[in-house]
CSV table of C-alpha atoms and ligand atoms in Angstrom, one decimal:
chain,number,residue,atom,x,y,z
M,1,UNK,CA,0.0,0.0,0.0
M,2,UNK,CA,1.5,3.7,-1.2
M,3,UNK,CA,1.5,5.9,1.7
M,4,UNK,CA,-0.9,8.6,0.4
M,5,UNK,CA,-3.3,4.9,0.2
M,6,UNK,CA,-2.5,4.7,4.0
M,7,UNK,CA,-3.6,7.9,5.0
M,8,UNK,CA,-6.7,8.3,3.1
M,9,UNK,CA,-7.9,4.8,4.6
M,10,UNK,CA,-5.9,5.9,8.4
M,11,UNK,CA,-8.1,8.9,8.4
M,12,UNK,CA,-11.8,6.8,7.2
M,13,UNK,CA,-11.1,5.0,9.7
M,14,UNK,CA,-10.7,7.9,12.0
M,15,UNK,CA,-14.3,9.4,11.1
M,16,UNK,CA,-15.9,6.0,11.3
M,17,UNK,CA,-15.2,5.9,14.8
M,18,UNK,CA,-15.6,9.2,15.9
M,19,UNK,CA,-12.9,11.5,17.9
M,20,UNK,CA,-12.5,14.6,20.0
M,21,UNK,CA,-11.3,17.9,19.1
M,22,UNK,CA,-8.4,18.6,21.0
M,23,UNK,CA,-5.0,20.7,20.4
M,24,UNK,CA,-2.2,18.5,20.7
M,25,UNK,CA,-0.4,19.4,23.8
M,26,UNK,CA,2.6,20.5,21.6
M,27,UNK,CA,0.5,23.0,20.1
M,28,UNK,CA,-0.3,24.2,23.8
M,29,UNK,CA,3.3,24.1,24.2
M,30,UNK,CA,4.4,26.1,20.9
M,31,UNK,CA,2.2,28.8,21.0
M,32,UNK,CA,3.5,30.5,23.9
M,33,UNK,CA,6.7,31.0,21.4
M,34,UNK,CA,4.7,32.6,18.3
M,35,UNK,CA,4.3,36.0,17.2
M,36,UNK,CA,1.2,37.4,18.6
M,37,UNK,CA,-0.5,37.8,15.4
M,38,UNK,CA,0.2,36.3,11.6
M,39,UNK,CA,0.1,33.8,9.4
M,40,UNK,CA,0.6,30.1,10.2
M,41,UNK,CA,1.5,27.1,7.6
M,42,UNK,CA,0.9,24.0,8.9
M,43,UNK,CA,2.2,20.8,7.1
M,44,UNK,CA,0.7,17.8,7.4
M,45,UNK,CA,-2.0,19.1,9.4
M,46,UNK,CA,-4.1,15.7,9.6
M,47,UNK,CA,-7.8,16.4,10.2
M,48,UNK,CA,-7.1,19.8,12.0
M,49,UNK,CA,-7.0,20.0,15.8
M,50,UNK,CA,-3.9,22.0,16.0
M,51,UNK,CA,-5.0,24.0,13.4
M,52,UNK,CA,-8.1,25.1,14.4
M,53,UNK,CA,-6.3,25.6,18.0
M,54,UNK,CA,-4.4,28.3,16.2
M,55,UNK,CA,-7.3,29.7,14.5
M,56,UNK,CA,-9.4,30.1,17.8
M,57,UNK,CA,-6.5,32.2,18.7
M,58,UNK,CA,-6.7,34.4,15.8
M,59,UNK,CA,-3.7,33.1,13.5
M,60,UNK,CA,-4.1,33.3,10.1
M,61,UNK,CA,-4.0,29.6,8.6
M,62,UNK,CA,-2.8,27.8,5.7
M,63,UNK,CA,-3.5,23.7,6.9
M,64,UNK,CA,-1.7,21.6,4.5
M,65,UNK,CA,-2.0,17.6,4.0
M,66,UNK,CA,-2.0,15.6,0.8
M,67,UNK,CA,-4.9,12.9,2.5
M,68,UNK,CA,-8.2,14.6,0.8
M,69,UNK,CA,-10.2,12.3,3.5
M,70,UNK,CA,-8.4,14.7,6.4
M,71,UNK,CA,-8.3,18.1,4.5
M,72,UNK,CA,-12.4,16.9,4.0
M,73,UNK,CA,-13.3,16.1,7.7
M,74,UNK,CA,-10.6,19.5,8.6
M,75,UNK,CA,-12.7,21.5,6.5
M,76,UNK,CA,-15.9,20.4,7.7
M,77,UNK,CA,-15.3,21.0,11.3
M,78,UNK,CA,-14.0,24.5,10.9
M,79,UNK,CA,-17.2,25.3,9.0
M,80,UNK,CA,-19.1,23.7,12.0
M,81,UNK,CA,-17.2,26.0,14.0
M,82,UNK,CA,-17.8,29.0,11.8
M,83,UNK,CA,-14.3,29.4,11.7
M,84,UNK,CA,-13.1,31.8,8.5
M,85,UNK,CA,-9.3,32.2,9.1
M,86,UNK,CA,-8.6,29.0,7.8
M,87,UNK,CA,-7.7,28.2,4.1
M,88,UNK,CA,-7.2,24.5,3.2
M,89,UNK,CA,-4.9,23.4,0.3
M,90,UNK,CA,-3.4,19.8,-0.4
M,91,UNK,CA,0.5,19.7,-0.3
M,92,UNK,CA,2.5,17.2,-0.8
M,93,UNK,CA,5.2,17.5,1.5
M,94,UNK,CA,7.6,15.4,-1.3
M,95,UNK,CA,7.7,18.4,-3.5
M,96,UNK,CA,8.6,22.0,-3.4
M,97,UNK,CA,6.6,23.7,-1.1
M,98,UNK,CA,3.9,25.4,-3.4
M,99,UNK,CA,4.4,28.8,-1.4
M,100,UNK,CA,6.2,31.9,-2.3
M,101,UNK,CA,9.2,33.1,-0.4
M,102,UNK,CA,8.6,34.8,3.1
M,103,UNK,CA,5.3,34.2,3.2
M,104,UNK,CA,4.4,32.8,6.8
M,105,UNK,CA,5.3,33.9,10.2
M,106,UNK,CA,5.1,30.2,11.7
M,107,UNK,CA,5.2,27.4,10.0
M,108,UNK,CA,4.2,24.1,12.6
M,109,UNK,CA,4.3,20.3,11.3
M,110,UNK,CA,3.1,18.0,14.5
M,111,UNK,CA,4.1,13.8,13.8
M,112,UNK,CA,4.7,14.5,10.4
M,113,UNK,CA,8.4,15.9,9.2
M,114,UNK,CA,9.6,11.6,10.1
M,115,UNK,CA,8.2,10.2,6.8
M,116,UNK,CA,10.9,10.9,4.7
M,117,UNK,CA,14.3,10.1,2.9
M,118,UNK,CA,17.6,11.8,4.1
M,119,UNK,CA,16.9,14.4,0.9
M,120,UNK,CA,13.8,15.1,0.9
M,121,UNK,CA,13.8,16.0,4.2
M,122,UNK,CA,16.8,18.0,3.9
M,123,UNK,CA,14.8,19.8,1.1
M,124,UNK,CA,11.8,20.2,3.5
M,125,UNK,CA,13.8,22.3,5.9
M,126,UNK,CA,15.4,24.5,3.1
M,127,UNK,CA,11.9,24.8,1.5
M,128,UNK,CA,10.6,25.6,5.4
M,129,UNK,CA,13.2,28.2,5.6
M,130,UNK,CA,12.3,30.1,2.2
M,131,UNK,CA,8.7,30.5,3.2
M,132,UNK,CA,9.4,31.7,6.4
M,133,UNK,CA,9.8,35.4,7.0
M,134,UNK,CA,13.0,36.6,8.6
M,135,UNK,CA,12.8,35.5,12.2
M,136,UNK,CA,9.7,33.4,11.8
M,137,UNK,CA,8.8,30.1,13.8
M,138,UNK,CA,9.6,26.6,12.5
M,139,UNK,CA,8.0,24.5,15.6
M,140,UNK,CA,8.0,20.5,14.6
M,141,UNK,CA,7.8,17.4,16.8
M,142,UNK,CA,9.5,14.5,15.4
M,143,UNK,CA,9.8,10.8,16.3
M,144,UNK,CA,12.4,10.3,19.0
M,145,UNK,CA,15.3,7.3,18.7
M,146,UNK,CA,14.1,6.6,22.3
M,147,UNK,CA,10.7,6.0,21.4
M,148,UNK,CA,9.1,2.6,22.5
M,149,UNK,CA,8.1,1.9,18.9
M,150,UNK,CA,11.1,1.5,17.6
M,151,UNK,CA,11.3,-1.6,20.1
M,152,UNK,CA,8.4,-3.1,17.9
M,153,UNK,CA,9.6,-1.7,14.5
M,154,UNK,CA,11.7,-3.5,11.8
M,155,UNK,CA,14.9,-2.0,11.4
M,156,UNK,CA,15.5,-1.2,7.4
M,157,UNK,CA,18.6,1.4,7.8
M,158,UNK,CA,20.5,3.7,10.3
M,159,UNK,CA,17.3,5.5,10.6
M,160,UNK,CA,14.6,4.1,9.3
M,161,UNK,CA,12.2,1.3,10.7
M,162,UNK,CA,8.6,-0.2,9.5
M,163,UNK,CA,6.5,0.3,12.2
M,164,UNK,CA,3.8,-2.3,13.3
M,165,UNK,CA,1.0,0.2,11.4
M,166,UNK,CA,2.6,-0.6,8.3
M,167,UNK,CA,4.2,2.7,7.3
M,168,UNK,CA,8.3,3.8,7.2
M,169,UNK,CA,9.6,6.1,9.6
M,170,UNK,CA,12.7,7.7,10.2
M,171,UNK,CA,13.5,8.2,14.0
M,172,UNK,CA,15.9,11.1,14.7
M,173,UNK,CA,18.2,11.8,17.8
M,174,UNK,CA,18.3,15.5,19.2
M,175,UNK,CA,21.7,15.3,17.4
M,176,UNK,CA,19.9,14.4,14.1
M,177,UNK,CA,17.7,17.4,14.3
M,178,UNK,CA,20.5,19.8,15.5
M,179,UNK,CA,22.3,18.6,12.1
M,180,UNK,CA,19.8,19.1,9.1
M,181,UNK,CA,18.4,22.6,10.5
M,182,UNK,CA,21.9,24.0,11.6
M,183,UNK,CA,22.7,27.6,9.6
M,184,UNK,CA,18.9,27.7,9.1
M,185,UNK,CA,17.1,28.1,12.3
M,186,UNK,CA,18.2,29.0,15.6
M,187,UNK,CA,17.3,26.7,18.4
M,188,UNK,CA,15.0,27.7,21.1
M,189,UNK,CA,13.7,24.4,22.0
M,190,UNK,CA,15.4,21.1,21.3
M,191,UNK,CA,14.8,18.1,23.7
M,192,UNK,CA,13.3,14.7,23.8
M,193,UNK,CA,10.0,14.7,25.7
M,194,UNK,CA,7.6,12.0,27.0
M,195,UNK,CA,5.2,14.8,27.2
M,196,UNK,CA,4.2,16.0,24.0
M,197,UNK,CA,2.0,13.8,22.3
M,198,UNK,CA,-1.6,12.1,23.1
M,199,UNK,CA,0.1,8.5,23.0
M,200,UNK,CA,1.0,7.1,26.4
M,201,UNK,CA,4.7,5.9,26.8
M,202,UNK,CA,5.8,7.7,23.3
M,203,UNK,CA,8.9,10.1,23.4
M,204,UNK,CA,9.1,12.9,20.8
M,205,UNK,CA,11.6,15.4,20.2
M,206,UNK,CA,10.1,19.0,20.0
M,207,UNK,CA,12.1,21.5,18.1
M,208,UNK,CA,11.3,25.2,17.9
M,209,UNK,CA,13.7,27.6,16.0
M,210,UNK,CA,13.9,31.0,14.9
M,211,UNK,CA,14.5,31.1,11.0
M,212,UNK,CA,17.8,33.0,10.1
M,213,UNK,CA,17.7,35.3,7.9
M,214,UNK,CA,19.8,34.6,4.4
M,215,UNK,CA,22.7,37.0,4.4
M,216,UNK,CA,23.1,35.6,8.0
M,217,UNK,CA,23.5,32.0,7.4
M,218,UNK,CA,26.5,30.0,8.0
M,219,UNK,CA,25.8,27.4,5.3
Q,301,SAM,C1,0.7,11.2,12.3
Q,301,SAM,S1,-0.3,12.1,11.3
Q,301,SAM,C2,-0.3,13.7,12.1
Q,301,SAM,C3,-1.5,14.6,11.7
Q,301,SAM,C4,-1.5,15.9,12.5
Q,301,SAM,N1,-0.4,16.7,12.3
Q,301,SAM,C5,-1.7,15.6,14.0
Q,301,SAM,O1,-0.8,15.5,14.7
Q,301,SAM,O2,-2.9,15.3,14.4
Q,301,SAM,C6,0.7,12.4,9.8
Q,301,SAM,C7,0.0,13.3,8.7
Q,301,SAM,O3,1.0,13.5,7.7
Q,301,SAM,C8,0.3,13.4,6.5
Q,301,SAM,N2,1.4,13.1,5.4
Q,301,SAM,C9,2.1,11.9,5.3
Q,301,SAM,N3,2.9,12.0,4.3
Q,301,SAM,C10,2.6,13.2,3.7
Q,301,SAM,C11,3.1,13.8,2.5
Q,301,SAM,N4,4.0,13.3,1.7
Q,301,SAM,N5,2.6,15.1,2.2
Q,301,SAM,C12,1.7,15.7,3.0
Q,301,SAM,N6,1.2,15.1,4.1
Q,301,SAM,C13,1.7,13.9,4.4
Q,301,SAM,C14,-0.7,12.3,6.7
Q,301,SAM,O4,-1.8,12.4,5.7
Q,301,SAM,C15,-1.1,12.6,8.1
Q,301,SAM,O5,-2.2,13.5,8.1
């Protein structure tokens, strides 16, 4: 099964059986490091909570996914909520970002930036960077090499395990992430956290950085 496959059947499944609207509590966590006010890209954005989190607060927000199921059930809810400063597009996070440059204050990817191969996630962050405006937030969580699941998850390379639901991940150590957005961001947060996420016993690493600008950058 393809991955987009996955998703659209993951996410069915998800409305079949009903689920509660909650932020993520690394949204929670992020948001006391935004801007105020501005505009928000979210990647991978899934059927919505966190977005919708940041558009009760008065962001401005682009929600992203290439799953049509979630950007359907995403959109629906935030009609249901009357919500307007949302607008939906599907993006698939394997290409060029479809985005001009130094468009977004924020940009915020939750579970999602630990799909993919050594380059195109090493094009993500350089595509992350050029949408950014100088300064902006890149806040990510990513799948920790201390995670449980790895325990249960077949190893196919350094970094890169199927896990029991079928799909490839890459699990990063705070190292790792330190690496690929060096000379692009400046850390503000960088640790491995068993609090982050809505799965019991799952450790994450959550990452927030402050874009640097280009005639700044080291590399
Ligand atoms: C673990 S879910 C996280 C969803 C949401 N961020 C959350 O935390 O609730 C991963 C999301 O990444 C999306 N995704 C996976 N690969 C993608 C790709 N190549 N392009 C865009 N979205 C992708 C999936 O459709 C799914 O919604």
């Amino acid at each position: 099964m393809d991955t987009k496959e996955f998703w659209e059947k993951w996410w069915q499944k998800i409305d079949d059986d009903g689920w509660e609207d909650t932020p993520s509590i690394f949204a929670q966590f992020a948001i006391s490091y935004y801007p105020k006010e501005g505009r928000v890209l979210e990647l991978g954005a899934g059927i919505g909570k966190d977005t919708r989190y940041f558009a009760q607060h008065g962001y401005f927000v682009v929600s992203t996914d290439f799953a049509d199921k979630a950007l359907e059930i995403s959109k629906w809810e935030s009609t249901m909520q009357k919500l307007m400063n949302i607008d939906y597009q599907n993006v698939d996070l394997k290409k060029p970002l479809p985005f001009a440059n130094e468009q977004f204050d924020i940009c915020y990817a939750h579970a999602v930036l630990h799909y993919f191969s050594h380059e195109i996630t090493d094009q993500l962050f350089r595509e992350i960077h050029r949408v950014l405006k100088d300064g902006g937030s890149f806040a990510t969580l990513l799948k920790s090499k201390e995670d449980p699941e790895i325990l249960n998850s077949l190893k196919l390379d350094e970094n890169f395990y199927q896990t029991p639901q079928g799909i490839v991940e890459r699990f990063f150590t705070i190292e790792e992430v330190q690496k690929e957005t060096d000379g692009l961001f400046k850390p503000v947060v960088l640790d491995a956290s068993e609090q982050t996420h809505e799965t019991e016993n799952a450790t994450f690493i959550r990452y927030i950085g402050l874009k640097i600008p280009h005639g700044e950058q080291t590399h």
